[in-house]
């Protein structure tokens, strides 16, 4: 049981490049989330999904897109990376809503945009 | 709107001493409250949560927290810390009718041998 996994673990991009971060969970959770973590700001929600085929905006969605084509996967895309998107990205999942259920987090992806 | 304040960004404490990490939130409605811990180079793990009932909540690794509605606080305590408790601690809040969780900025706990 791997829990929540994220690919890749590290990435360096140049301004304007695109990339996709992959999150996978093997716990059959309905809800999945993408957060970014910046020093002194805690975690901020980018996008989330309440089930396969659904997505919704979080607190800081601009510059990101997501897709949830399969229940176990949640993809985060950056179409045109900017230095302001340098951050650590965490994916999480929960059985039902994370507002009252434990969220299980992946190990994170450290992204640097030059 | 919801917000979470963790007044102390860094807390150094000697091994076997007690510790309290403070968390205050702003919300005009009923809330659920969480403490998560992040060990170096790892994702977050749930320490404990308050949904309803007893205001004193016990979690893993000897931690506990007390919900104080009048003070809008949810402080985390441990009577005797260990070196392995060195980590970042995040308080989080969600409203009972709002499908998002808001995280505080975190408190870095350093346990000194």
Short mmCIF file of N, CA and C in Angstrom, two decimals, chain A residues 4-50:
data_model
loop_
_atom_site.label_atom_id
_atom_site.label_comp_id
_atom_site.label_asym_id
_atom_site.label_seq_id
_atom_site.Cartn_x
_atom_site.Cartn_y
_atom_site.Cartn_z
N UNK A 4 -0.07 7.87 -1.01
CA UNK A 4 -0.09 8.92 -2.02
C UNK A 4 1.32 9.10 -2.57
N UNK A 5 1.47 8.98 -3.87
CA UNK A 5 2.78 9.17 -4.49
C UNK A 5 2.73 10.34 -5.45
N UNK A 6 3.86 11.00 -5.62
CA UNK A 6 3.96 12.15 -6.51
C UNK A 6 5.16 11.99 -7.44
N UNK A 7 4.97 12.39 -8.69
CA UNK A 7 6.03 12.33 -9.68
C UNK A 7 6.09 13.64 -10.43
N UNK A 8 7.24 14.28 -10.64
CA UNK A 8 8.56 13.90 -10.11
C UNK A 8 8.77 14.43 -8.69
N UNK A 9 9.89 14.18 -8.10
CA UNK A 9 10.24 14.71 -6.79
C UNK A 9 10.89 16.08 -6.89
N UNK A 10 11.62 16.32 -7.94
CA UNK A 10 12.30 17.60 -8.17
C UNK A 10 12.17 17.96 -9.65
N UNK A 11 12.11 19.27 -9.92
CA UNK A 11 12.10 19.69 -11.31
C UNK A 11 12.55 21.13 -11.37
N UNK A 12 13.35 21.44 -12.40
CA UNK A 12 13.76 22.81 -12.67
C UNK A 12 13.24 23.18 -14.05
N UNK A 13 12.53 24.28 -14.14
CA UNK A 13 11.96 24.75 -15.41
C UNK A 13 12.49 26.13 -15.74
N UNK A 14 12.46 26.47 -17.01
CA UNK A 14 12.71 27.84 -17.41
C UNK A 14 11.37 28.56 -17.57
N UNK A 15 11.37 29.84 -17.38
CA UNK A 15 10.16 30.64 -17.55
C UNK A 15 9.53 30.36 -18.90
N UNK A 16 8.22 30.09 -18.89
CA UNK A 16 7.50 29.84 -20.11
C UNK A 16 7.34 28.36 -20.47
N UNK A 17 8.14 27.50 -19.85
CA UNK A 17 8.01 26.07 -20.12
C UNK A 17 6.76 25.52 -19.43
N UNK A 18 6.35 24.35 -19.89
CA UNK A 18 5.18 23.71 -19.30
C UNK A 18 5.58 22.39 -18.67
N UNK A 19 4.76 21.92 -17.74
CA UNK A 19 4.99 20.62 -17.16
C UNK A 19 3.73 20.13 -16.48
N UNK A 20 3.70 18.83 -16.20
CA UNK A 20 2.59 18.21 -15.49
C UNK A 20 3.13 17.43 -14.31
N UNK A 21 2.50 17.65 -13.16
CA UNK A 21 2.81 16.90 -11.95
C UNK A 21 1.73 15.82 -11.78
N UNK A 22 2.19 14.61 -11.48
CA UNK A 22 1.27 13.50 -11.34
C UNK A 22 1.12 13.10 -9.89
N UNK A 23 -0.10 12.91 -9.45
CA UNK A 23 -0.39 12.40 -8.12
C UNK A 23 -1.21 11.13 -8.26
N UNK A 24 -0.84 10.11 -7.52
CA UNK A 24 -1.58 8.85 -7.54
C UNK A 24 -1.83 8.37 -6.12
N UNK A 25 -3.04 7.85 -5.89
CA UNK A 25 -3.37 7.28 -4.58
C UNK A 25 -4.02 5.92 -4.76
N UNK A 26 -3.70 5.01 -3.84
CA UNK A 26 -4.21 3.64 -3.95
C UNK A 26 -5.16 3.31 -2.81
N UNK A 27 -5.78 4.32 -2.21
CA UNK A 27 -6.67 4.12 -1.07
C UNK A 27 -8.14 4.24 -1.45
N UNK A 28 -8.43 4.39 -2.73
CA UNK A 28 -9.80 4.50 -3.22
C UNK A 28 -10.50 5.74 -2.66
N UNK A 29 -9.73 6.81 -2.44
CA UNK A 29 -10.30 8.04 -1.91
C UNK A 29 -11.04 8.81 -2.99
N UNK A 30 -12.15 9.45 -2.55
CA UNK A 30 -12.93 10.26 -3.48
C UNK A 30 -12.29 11.64 -3.71
N UNK A 31 -11.82 12.26 -2.64
CA UNK A 31 -11.34 13.62 -2.69
C UNK A 31 -9.82 13.66 -2.90
N UNK A 32 -9.40 14.57 -3.77
CA UNK A 32 -7.96 14.81 -3.96
C UNK A 32 -7.71 16.30 -4.05
N UNK A 33 -6.49 16.70 -3.65
CA UNK A 33 -6.16 18.12 -3.51
C UNK A 33 -4.75 18.38 -4.03
N UNK A 34 -4.55 19.59 -4.52
CA UNK A 34 -3.21 20.09 -4.80
C UNK A 34 -2.99 21.36 -3.98
N UNK A 35 -1.87 21.36 -3.22
CA UNK A 35 -1.47 22.51 -2.42
C UNK A 35 -0.09 22.97 -2.88
N UNK A 36 0.20 24.23 -2.60
CA UNK A 36 1.56 24.71 -2.68
C UNK A 36 1.99 25.20 -1.32
N UNK A 37 3.27 24.99 -0.99
CA UNK A 37 3.79 25.39 0.31
C UNK A 37 4.93 26.37 0.09
N UNK A 38 4.76 27.55 0.63
CA UNK A 38 5.77 28.60 0.55
C UNK A 38 6.16 29.02 1.96
N UNK A 39 7.41 29.42 2.16
CA UNK A 39 7.88 29.77 3.51
C UNK A 39 7.00 30.82 4.17
N UNK A 40 6.59 30.56 5.40
CA UNK A 40 5.81 31.52 6.17
C UNK A 40 4.36 31.63 5.76
N UNK A 41 3.93 30.81 4.79
CA UNK A 41 2.55 30.93 4.31
C UNK A 41 1.76 29.65 4.48
N UNK A 42 2.36 28.63 5.02
CA UNK A 42 1.64 27.38 5.18
C UNK A 42 1.29 26.76 3.85
N UNK A 43 0.22 26.00 3.83
CA UNK A 43 -0.24 25.37 2.60
C UNK A 43 -1.42 26.14 2.04
N UNK A 44 -1.40 26.37 0.75
CA UNK A 44 -2.53 27.04 0.10
C UNK A 44 -3.10 26.11 -0.98
N UNK A 45 -4.40 26.02 -0.99
CA UNK A 45 -5.08 25.10 -1.89
C UNK A 45 -5.14 25.67 -3.30
N UNK A 46 -4.68 24.88 -4.27
CA UNK A 46 -4.67 25.33 -5.67
C UNK A 46 -5.97 24.89 -6.35
N UNK A 47 -6.18 23.60 -6.43
CA UNK A 47 -7.39 23.00 -6.98
C UNK A 47 -7.70 21.74 -6.19
N UNK A 48 -8.95 21.29 -6.29
CA UNK A 48 -9.30 20.04 -5.66
C UNK A 48 -10.36 19.31 -6.48
N UNK A 49 -10.60 18.07 -6.12
CA UNK A 49 -11.56 17.25 -6.85
C UNK A 49 -12.36 16.43 -5.84
N UNK A 50 -13.67 16.38 -6.04
CA UNK A 50 -14.53 15.63 -5.13
C UNK A 50 -14.90 14.27 -5.71
#
